[in-house]
PDB file of C-alpha atoms in Angstrom:
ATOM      1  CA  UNK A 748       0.000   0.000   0.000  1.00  0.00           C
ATOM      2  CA  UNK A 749       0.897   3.737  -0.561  1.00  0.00           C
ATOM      3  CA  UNK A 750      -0.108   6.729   0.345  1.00  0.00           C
ATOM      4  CA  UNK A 751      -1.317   9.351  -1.491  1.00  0.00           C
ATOM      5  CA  UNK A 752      -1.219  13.314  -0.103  1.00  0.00           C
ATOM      6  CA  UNK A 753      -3.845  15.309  -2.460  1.00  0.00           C
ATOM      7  CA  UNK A 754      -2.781  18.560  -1.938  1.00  0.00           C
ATOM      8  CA  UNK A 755      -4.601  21.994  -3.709  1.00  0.00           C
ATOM      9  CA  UNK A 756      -2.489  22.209  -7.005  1.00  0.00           C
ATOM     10  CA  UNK A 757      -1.192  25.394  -5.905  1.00  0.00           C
ATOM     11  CA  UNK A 758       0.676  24.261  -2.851  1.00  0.00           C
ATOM     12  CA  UNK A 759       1.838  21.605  -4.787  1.00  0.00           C
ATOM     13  CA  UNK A 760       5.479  22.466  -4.593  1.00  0.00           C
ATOM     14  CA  UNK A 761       4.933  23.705  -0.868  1.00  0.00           C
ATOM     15  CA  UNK A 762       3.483  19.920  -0.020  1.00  0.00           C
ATOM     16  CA  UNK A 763       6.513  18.193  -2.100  1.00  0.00           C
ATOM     17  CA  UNK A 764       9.125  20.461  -0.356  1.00  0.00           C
ATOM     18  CA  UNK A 765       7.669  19.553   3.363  1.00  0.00           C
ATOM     19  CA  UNK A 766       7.721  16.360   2.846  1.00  0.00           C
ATOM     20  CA  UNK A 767      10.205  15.415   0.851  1.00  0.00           C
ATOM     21  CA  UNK A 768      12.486  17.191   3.955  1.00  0.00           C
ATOM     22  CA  UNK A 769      10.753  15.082   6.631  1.00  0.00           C
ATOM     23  CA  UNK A 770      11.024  12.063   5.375  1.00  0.00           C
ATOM     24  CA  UNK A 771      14.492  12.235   4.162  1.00  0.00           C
ATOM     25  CA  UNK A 772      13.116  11.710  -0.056  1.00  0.00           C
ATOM     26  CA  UNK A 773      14.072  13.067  -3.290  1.00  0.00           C
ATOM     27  CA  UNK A 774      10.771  14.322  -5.544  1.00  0.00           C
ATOM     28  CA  UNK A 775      11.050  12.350  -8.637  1.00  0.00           C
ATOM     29  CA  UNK A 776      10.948  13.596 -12.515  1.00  0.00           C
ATOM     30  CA  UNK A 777       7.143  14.052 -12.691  1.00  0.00           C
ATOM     31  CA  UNK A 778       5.541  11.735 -15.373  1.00  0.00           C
ATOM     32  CA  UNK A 779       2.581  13.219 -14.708  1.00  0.00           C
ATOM     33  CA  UNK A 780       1.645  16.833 -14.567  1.00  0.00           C
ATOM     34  CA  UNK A 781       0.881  17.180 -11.078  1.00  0.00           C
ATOM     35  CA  UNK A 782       1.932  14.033  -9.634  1.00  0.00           C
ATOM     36  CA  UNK A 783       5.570  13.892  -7.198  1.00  0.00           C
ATOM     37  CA  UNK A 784       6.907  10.488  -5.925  1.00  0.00           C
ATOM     38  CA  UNK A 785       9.035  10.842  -2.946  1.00  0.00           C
ATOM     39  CA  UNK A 786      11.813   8.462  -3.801  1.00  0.00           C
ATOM     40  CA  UNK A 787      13.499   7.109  -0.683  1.00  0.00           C
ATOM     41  CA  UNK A 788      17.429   5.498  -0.107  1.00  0.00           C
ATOM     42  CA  UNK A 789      16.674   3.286   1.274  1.00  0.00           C
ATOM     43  CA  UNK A 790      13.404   1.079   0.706  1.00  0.00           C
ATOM     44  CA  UNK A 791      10.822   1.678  -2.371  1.00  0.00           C
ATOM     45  CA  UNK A 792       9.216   4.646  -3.004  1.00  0.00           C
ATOM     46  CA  UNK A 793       5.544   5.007  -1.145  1.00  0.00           C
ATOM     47  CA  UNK A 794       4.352   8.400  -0.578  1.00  0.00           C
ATOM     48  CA  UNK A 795       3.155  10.225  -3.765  1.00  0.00           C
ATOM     49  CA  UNK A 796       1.401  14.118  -3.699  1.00  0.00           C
ATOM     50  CA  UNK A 797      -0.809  14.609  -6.317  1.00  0.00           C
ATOM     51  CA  UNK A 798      -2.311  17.990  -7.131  1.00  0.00           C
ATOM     52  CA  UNK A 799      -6.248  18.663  -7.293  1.00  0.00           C
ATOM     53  CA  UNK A 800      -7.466  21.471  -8.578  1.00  0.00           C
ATOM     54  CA  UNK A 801     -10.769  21.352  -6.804  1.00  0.00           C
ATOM     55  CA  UNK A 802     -11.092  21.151  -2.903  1.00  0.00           C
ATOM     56  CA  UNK A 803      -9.073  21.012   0.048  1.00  0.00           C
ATOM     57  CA  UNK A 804      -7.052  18.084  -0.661  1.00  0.00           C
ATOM     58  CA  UNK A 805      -6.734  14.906   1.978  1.00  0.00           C
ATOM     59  CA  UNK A 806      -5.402  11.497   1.995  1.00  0.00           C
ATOM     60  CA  UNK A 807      -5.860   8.053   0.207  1.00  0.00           C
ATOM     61  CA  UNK A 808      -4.159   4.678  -0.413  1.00  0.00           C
ATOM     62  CA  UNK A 809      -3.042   2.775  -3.276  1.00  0.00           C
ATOM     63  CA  UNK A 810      -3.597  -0.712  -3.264  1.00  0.00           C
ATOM     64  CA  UNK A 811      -1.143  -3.013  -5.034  1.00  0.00           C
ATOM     65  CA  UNK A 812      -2.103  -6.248  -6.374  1.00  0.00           C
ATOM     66  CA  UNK A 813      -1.551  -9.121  -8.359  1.00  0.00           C
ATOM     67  CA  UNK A 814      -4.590  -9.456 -10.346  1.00  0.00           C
ATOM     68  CA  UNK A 815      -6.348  -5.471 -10.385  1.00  0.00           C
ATOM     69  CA  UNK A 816      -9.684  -7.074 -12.072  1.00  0.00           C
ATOM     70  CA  UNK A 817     -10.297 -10.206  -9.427  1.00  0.00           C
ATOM     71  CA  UNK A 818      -9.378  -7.510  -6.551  1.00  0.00           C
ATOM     72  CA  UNK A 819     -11.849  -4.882  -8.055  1.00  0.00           C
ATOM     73  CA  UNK A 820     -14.540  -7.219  -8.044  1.00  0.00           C
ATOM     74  CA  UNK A 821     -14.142  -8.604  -4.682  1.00  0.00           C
ATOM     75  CA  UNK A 822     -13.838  -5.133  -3.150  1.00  0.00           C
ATOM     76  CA  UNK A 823     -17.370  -4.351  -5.355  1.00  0.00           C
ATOM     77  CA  UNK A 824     -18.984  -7.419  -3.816  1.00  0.00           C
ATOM     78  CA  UNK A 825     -17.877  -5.852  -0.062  1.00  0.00           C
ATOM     79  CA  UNK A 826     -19.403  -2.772  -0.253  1.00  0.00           C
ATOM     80  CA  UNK A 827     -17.160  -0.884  -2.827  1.00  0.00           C
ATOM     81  CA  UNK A 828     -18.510   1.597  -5.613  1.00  0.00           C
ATOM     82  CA  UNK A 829     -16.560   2.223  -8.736  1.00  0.00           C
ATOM     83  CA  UNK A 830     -15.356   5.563  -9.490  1.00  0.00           C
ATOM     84  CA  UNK A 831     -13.745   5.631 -12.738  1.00  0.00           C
ATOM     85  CA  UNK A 832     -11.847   2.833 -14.523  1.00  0.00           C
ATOM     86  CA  UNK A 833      -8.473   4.821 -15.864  1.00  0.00           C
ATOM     87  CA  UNK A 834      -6.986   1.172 -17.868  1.00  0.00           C
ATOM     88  CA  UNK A 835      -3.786   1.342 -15.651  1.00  0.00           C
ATOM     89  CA  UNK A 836      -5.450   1.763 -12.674  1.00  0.00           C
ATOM     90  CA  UNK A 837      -9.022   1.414 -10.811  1.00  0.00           C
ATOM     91  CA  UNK A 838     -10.701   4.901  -8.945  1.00  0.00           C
ATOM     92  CA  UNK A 839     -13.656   3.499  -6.307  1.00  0.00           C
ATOM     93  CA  UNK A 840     -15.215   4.026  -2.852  1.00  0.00           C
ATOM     94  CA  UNK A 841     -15.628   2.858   0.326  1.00  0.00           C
ATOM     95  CA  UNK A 842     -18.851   2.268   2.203  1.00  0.00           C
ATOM     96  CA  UNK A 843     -18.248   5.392   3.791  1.00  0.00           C
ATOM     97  CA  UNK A 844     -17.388   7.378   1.239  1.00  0.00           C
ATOM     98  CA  UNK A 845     -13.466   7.376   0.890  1.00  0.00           C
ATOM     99  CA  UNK A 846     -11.764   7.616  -2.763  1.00  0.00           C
ATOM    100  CA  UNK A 847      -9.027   4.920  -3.229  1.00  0.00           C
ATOM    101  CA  UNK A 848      -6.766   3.691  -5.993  1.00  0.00           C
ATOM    102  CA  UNK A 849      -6.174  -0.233  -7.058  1.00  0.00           C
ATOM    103  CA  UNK A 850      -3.128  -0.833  -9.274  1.00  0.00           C
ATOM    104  CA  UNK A 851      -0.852  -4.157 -10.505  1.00  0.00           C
ATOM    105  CA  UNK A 852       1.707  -4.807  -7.813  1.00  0.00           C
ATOM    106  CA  UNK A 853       5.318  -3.393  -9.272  1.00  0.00           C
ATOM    107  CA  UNK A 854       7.919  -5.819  -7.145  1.00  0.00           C
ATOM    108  CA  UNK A 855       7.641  -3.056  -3.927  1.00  0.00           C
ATOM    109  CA  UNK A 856       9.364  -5.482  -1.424  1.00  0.00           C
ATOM    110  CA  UNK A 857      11.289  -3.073   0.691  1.00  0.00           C
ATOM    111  CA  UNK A 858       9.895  -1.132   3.751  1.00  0.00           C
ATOM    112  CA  UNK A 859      11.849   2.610   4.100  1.00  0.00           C
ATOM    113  CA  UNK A 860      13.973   2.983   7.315  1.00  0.00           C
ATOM    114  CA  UNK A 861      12.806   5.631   9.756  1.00  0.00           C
ATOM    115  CA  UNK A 862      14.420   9.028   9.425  1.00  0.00           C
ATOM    116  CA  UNK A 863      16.830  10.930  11.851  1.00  0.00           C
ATOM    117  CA  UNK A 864      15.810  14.559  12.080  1.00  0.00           C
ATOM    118  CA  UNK A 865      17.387  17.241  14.388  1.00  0.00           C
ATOM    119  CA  UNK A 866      18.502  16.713  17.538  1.00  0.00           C
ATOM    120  CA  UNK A 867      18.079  12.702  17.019  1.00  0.00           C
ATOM    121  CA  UNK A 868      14.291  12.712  16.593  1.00  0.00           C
ATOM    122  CA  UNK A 869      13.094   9.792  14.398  1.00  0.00           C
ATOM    123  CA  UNK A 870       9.800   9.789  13.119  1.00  0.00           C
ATOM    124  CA  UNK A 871       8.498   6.958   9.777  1.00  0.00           C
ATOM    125  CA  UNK A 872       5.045   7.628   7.967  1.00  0.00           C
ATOM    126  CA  UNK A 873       2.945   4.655   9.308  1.00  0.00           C
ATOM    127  CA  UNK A 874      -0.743   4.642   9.238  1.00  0.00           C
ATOM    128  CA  UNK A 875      -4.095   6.028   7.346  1.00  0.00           C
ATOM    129  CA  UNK A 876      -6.244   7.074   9.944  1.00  0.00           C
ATOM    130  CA  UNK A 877      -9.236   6.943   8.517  1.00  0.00           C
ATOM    131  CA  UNK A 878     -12.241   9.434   9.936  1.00  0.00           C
ATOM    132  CA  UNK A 879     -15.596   8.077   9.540  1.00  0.00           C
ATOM    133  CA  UNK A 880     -18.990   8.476  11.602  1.00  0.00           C
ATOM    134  CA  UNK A 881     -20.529   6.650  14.569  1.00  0.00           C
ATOM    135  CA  UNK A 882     -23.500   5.099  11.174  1.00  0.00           C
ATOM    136  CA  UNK A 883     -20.893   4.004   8.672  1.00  0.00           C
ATOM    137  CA  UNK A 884     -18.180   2.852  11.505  1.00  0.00           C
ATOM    138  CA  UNK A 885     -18.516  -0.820  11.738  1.00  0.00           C
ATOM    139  CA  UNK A 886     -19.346  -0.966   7.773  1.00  0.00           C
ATOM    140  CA  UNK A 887     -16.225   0.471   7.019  1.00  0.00           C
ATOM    141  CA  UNK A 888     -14.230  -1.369   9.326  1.00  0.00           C
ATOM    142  CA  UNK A 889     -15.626  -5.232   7.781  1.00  0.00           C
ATOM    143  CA  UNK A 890     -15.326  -3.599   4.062  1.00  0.00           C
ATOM    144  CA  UNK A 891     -11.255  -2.615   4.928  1.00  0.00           C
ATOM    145  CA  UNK A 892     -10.983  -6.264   7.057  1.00  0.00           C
ATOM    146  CA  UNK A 893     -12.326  -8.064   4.071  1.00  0.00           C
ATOM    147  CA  UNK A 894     -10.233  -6.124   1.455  1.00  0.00           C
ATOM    148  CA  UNK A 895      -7.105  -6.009   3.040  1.00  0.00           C
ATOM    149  CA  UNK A 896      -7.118  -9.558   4.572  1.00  0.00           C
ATOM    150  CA  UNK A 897      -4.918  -8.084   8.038  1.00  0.00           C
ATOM    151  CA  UNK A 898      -5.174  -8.524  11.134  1.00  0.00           C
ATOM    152  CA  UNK A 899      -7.630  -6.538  12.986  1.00  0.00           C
ATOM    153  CA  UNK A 900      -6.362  -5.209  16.335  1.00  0.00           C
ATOM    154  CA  UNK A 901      -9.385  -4.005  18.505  1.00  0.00           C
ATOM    155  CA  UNK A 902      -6.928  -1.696  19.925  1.00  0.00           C
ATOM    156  CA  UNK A 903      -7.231  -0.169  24.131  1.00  0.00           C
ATOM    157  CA  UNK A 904      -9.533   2.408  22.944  1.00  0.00           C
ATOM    158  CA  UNK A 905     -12.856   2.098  21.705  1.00  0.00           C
ATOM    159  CA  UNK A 906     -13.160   4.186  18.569  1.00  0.00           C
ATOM    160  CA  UNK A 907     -10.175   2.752  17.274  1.00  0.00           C
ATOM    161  CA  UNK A 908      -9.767  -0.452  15.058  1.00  0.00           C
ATOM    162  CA  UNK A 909      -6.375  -1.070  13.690  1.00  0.00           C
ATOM    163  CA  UNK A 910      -5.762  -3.235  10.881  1.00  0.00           C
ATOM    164  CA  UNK A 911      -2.394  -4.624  11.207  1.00  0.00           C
ATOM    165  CA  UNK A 912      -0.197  -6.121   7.782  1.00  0.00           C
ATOM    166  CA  UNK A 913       2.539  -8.176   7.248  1.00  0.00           C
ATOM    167  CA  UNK A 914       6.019  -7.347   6.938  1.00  0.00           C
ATOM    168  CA  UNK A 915       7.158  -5.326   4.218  1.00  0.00           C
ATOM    169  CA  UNK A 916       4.001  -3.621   4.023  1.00  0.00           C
ATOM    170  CA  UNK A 917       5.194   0.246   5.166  1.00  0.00           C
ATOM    171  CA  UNK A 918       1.820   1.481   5.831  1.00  0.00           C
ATOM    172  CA  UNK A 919      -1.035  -0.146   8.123  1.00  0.00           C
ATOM    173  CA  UNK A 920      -5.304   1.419   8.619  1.00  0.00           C
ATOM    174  CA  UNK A 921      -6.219   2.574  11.804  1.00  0.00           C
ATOM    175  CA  UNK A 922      -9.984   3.484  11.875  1.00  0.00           C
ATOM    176  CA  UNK A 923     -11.730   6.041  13.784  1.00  0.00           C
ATOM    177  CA  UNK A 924     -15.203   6.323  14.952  1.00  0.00           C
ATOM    178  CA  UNK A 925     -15.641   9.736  15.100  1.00  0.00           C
ATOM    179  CA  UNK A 926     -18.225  11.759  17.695  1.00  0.00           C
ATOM    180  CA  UNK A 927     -20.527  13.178  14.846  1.00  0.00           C
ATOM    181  CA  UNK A 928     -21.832  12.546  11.856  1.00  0.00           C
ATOM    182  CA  UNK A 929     -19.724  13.942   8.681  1.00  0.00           C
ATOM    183  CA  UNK A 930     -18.424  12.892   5.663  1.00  0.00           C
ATOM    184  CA  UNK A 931     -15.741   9.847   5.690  1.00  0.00           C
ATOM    185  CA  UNK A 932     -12.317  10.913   5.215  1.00  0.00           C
ATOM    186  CA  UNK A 933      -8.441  10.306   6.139  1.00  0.00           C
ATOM    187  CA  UNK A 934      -5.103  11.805   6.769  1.00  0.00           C
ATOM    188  CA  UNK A 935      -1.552  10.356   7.447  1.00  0.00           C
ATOM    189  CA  UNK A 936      -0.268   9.857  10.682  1.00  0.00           C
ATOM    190  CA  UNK A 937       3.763   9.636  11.659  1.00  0.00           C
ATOM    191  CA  UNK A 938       5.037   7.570  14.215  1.00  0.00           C
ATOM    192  CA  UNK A 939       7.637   9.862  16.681  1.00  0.00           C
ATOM    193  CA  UNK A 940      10.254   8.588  18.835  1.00  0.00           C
ATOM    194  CA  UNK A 941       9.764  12.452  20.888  1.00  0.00           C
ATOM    195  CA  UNK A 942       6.611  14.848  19.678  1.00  0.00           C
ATOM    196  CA  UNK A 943       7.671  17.570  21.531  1.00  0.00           C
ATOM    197  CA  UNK A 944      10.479  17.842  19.413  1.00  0.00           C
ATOM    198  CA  UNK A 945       9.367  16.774  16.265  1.00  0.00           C
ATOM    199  CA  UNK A 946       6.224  19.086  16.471  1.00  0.00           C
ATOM    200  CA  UNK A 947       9.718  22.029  16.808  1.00  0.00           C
ATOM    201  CA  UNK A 948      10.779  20.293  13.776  1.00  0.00           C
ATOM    202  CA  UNK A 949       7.943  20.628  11.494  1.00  0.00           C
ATOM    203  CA  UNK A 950       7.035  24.033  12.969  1.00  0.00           C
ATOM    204  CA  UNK A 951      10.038  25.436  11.794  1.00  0.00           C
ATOM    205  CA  UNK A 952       9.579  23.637   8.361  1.00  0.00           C
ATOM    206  CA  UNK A 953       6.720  25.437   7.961  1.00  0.00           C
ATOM    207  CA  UNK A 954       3.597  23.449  10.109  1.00  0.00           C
ATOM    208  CA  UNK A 955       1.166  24.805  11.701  1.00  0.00           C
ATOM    209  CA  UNK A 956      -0.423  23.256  15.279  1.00  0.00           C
ATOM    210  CA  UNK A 957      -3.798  22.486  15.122  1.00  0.00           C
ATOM    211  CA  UNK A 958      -4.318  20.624  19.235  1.00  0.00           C
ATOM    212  CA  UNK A 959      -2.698  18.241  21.509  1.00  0.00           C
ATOM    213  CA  UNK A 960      -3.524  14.994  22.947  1.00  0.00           C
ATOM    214  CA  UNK A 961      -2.097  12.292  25.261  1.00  0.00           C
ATOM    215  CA  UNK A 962      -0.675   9.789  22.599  1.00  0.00           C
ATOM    216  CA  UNK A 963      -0.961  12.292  19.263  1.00  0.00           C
ATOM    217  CA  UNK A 964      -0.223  16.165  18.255  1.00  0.00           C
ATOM    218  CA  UNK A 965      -2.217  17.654  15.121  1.00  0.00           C
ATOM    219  CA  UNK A 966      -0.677  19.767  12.660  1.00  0.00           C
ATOM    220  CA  UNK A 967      -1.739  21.018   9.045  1.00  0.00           C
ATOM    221  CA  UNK A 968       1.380  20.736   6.773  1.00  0.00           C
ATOM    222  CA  UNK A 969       1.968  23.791   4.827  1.00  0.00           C
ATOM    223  CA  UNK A 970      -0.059  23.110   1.782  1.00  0.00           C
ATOM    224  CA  UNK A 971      -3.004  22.733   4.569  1.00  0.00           C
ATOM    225  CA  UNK A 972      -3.133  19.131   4.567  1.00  0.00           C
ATOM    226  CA  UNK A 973      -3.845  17.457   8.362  1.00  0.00           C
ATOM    227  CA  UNK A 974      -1.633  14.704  10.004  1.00  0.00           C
ATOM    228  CA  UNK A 975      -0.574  13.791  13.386  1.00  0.00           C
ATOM    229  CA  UNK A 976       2.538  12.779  15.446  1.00  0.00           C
ATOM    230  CA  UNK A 977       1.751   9.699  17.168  1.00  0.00           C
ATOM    231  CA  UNK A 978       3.365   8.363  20.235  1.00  0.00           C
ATOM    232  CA  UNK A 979       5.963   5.371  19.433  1.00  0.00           C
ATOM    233  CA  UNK A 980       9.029   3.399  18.105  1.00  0.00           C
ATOM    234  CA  UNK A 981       9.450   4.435  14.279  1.00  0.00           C
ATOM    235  CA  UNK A 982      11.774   1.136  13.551  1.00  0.00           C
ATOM    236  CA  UNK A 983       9.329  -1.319  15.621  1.00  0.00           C
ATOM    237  CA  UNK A 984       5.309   0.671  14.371  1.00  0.00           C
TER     238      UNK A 984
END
């Protein structure tokens, strides 16, 4: 799985240049007008930011498979609506609502290392948190349990599932019920070995805070695009 940051095609190069520096990647030649791959050192590339032209942006995976047409059609049996069929790759939505991408697997076999910021601060890209209401929660969480095939992890907390993959997979779903009613969507969150001083770190990259809480910090990266630092070990989440 990777992760896709839309980002308003105007902060484009404001997106690419935040994250590119906290993650330790190079943008790539663009193929695409308006699509950046990070490319990493170490591992295979797995954050892209792609440019819409309409709305405030968000987050969304890419799924890569073996067989795009037999994995379409499952997903459609589980609750799944198509989108748009682009050849190369397959648009479609959750129950709740969220836009995701299903593409032929490319060989990706290598998880990227966590990155050393200032001040020896670590923090990896980890999870989609996916936002959906207390109506479309436990949908959402059997469609993503039946497409993915991981392990679901109740989790301590309530209004969290986590859906847990094997090794190399980088990224893993964490699932939120949220308090009210509102449309489905996501954002990324990054594991932190201190948030204190990564929240410095991004700050002074250009973040802004958005609030606090026991085991996460908020911020809107400087295109406007939400994420959190979550409590943990980057080389073990």
């Amino acid at each position: 799985m990777d992760v896709f940051l839309d980002r308003p095609v105007g902060n484009l190069d404001a997106a690419v240049s935040f994250w590119s520096e906290v993650t330790g990647s190079e943008p790539k030649p663009q193929h695409d007008p308006g699509f950046v791959r990070l490319g990493t050192a170490a591992g295979d590339d797995w954050i892209e930011i792609q440019g819409v032209r309409t709305g405030e942006g968000g987050t969304h995976p890419d799924l890569w498979v073996d067989d795009p047409a037999a994995f379409t059609g499952r997903v459609l049996t589980a609750g799944a609506s198509l989108v748009t069929d682009h050849g190369e790759w397959v648009t479609l939505r959750s129950p709740g609502g969220l836009a995701f991408c299903v593409a032929r697997w490319r060989g990706q076999s290598v998880r990227p290392r966590p990155f050393a910021g200032p001040g020896g601060v670590t923090t990896r890209p980890h999870q989609i948190c996916v936002d959906v209401g207390p109506a479309a929660f436990d949908d959402e969480v059997r469609f993503w349990e039946i497409a993915t095939g991981w392990r679901l992890d109740p989790g301590e907390l309530g209004e969290f599932r986590r859906l847990q993959p094997e090794p190399p997979i980088p990224i893993r779903f964490l699932i939120q019920r949220l308090d009210e009613e509102r449309p489905t969507s996501a954002h990324l969150d990054v594991t932190c070995s201190d948030i204190p001083a990564g929240r410095a770190w991004h700050e002074s990259l250009g973040a802004t805070f958005v609030g606090e809480w026991p085991y996460w910090t908020t911020l809107r990266d400087p295109a406007g695009g939400t994420y959190c630092l979550t409590k943990g070990d980057p080389a073990a989440d």
